[in-house]
CSV table of C-alpha atoms in Angstrom, one decimal:
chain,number,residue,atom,x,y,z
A,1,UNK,CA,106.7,79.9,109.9
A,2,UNK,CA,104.2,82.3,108.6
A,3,UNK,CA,103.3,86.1,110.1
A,4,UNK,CA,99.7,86.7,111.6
A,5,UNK,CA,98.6,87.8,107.9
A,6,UNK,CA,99.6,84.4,106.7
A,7,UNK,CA,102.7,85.9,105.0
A,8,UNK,CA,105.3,82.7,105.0
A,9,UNK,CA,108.4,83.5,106.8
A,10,UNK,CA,111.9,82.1,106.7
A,11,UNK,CA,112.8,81.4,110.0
A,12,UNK,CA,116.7,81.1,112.1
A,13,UNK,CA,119.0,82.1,111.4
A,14,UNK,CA,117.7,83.1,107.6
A,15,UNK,CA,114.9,85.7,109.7
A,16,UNK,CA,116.6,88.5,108.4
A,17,UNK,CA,115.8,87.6,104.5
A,18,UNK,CA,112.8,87.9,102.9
A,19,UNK,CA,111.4,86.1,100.0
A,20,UNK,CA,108.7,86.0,97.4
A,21,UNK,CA,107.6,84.0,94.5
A,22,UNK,CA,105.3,83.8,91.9
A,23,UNK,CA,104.4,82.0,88.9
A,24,UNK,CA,102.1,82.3,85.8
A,25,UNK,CA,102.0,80.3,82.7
A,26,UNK,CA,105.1,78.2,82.7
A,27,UNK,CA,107.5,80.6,84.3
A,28,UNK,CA,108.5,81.1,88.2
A,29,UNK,CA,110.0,84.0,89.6
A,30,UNK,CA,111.8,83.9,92.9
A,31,UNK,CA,113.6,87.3,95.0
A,32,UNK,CA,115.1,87.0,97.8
A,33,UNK,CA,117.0,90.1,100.0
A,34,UNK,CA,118.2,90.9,103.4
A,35,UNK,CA,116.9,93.0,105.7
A,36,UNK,CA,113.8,93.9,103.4
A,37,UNK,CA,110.3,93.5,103.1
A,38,UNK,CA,109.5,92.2,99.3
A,39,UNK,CA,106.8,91.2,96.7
A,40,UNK,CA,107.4,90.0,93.3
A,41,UNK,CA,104.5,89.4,90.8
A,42,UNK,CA,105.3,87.5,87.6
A,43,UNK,CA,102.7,87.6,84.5
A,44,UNK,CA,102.3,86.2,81.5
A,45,UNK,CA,101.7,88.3,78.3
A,46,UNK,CA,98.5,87.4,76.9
A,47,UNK,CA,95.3,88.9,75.9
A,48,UNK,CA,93.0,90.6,78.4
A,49,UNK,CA,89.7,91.3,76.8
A,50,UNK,CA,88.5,92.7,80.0
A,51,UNK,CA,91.7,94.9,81.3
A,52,UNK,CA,88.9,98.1,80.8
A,53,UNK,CA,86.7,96.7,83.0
A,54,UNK,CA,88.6,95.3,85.5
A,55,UNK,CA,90.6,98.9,86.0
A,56,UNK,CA,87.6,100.6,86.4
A,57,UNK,CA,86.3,98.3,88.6
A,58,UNK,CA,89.2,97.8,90.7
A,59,UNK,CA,91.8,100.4,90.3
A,60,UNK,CA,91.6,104.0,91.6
A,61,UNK,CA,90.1,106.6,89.6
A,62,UNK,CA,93.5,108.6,88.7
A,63,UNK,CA,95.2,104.7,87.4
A,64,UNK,CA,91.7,104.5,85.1
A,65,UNK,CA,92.1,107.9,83.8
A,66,UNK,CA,95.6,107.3,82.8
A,67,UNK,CA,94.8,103.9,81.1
A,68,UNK,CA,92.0,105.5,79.2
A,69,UNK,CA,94.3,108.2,77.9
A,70,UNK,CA,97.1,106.3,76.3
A,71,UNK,CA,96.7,104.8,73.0
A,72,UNK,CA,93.9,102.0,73.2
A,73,UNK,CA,96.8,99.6,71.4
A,74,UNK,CA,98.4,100.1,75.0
A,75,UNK,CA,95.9,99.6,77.2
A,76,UNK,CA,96.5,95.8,77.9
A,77,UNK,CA,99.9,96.8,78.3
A,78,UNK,CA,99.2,99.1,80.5
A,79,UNK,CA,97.2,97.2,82.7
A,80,UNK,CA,99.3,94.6,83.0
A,81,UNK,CA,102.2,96.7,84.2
A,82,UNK,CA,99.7,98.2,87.0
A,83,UNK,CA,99.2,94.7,88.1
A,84,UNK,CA,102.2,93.9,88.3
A,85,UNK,CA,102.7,96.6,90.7
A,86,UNK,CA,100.4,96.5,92.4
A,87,UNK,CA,99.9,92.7,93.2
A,88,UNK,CA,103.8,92.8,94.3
A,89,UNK,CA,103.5,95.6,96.3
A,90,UNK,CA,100.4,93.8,98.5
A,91,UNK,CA,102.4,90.9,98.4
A,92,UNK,CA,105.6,92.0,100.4
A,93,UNK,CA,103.1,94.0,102.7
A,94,UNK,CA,101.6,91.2,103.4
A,95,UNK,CA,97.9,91.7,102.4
A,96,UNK,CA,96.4,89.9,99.8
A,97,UNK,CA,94.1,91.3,96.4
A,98,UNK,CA,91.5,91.5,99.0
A,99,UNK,CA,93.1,94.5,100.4
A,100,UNK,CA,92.1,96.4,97.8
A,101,UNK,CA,93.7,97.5,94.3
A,102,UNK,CA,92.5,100.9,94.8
A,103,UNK,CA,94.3,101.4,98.0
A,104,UNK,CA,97.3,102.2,96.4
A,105,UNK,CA,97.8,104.6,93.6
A,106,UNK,CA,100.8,104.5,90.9
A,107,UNK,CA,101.9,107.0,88.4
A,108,UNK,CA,104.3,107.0,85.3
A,109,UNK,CA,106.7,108.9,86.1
A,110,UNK,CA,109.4,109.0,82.7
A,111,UNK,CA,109.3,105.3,81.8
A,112,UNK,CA,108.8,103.8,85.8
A,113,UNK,CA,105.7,103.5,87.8
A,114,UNK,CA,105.6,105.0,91.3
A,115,UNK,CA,103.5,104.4,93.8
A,116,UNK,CA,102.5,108.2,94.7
A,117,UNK,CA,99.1,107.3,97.4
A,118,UNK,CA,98.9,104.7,99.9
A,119,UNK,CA,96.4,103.4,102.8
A,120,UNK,CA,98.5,104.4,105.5
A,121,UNK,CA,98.1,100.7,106.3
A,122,UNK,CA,100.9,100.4,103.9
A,123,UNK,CA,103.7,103.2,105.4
A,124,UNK,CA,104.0,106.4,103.3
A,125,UNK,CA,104.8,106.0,99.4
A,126,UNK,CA,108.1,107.0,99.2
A,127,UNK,CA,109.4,103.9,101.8
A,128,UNK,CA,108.7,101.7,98.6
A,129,UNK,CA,111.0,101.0,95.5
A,130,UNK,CA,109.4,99.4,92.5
A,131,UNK,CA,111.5,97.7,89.7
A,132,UNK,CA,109.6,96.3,86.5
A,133,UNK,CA,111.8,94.2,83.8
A,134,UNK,CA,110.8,91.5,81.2
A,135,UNK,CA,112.3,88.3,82.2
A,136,UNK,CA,111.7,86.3,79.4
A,137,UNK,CA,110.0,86.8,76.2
A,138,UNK,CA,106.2,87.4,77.3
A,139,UNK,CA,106.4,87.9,80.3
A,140,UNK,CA,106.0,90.9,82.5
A,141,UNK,CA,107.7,90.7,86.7
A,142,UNK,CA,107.5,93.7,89.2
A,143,UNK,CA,109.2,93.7,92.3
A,144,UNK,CA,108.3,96.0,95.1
A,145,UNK,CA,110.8,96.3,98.7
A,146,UNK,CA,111.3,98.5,101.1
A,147,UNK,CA,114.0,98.7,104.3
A,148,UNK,CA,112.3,96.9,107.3
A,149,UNK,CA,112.9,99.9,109.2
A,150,UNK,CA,110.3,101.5,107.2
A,151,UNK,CA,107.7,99.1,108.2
A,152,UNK,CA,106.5,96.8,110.7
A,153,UNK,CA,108.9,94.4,109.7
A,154,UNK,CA,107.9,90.9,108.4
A,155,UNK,CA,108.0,89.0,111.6
């Protein structure tokens, strides 16, 4: 079954898992957990001629600034691993792109991102865990959770 956003569901007696998937080029990533609200987003590694434009259009103001400052061989990078983030973070909330990228704000923080500003839409910052990896060679995955007592819950 699905939630009112849309958000597919596993239902008895798996309701107290959650899963996501995602897929880009020929890879699919699956997660799956219990008794947490998830996202995953899985990207390929490939040239983004446009990352600039896109962040400044999309992102929030502090994300462009931080993108703008690294070194412009990074900047694809960069983007990519905002994302990432980002897209699997709206994804285990439940919202779609359409929510808004720049409704959520993340910061490097050592070699992590962190999600340091939210739309209270999506529970304070600190509820959520984000964990980036590489999961095969060009590719880039993010997975976002946090405990469904922090949230709504996805039923």
């Amino acid at each position: 079954h699905r939630s009112l956003q849309g958000r597919p569901l596993l239902g008895p007696p798996y309701e107290r898992f959650d899963t996501g998937w995602s897929h880009s080029g020929d890879a699919l990533l699956l997660a799956l957990g219990e008794s947490i609200q998830l996202g995953v987003d899985l990207e390929q590694i490939r040239p983004r001629p446009h990352a600039r434009e896109l962040a400044r259009r999309f992102f929030h103001a502090d994300e462009v600034r931080w993108l703008e400052a690294g070194a412009a061989d990074a900047m694809e990078s960069s983007f990519l691993r905002l994302w990432c983030a980002k897209e699997a973070l709206l994804k285990a909330h439940g919202q779609g792109l359409s929510f808004g990228l720049d409704k959520l704000v993340f910061a490097e923080r050592g070699s992590a991102l962190q999600l340091i500003a939210c739309d209270a839409a999506l529970g304070a910052p600190d509820d959520w865990t984000l964990h980036e990896w590489t999961p095969l060679d060009g590719y880039r995955a993010a997975l976002a959770w946090r405990p469904l007592s922090a949230g709504v819950g996805a039923t």
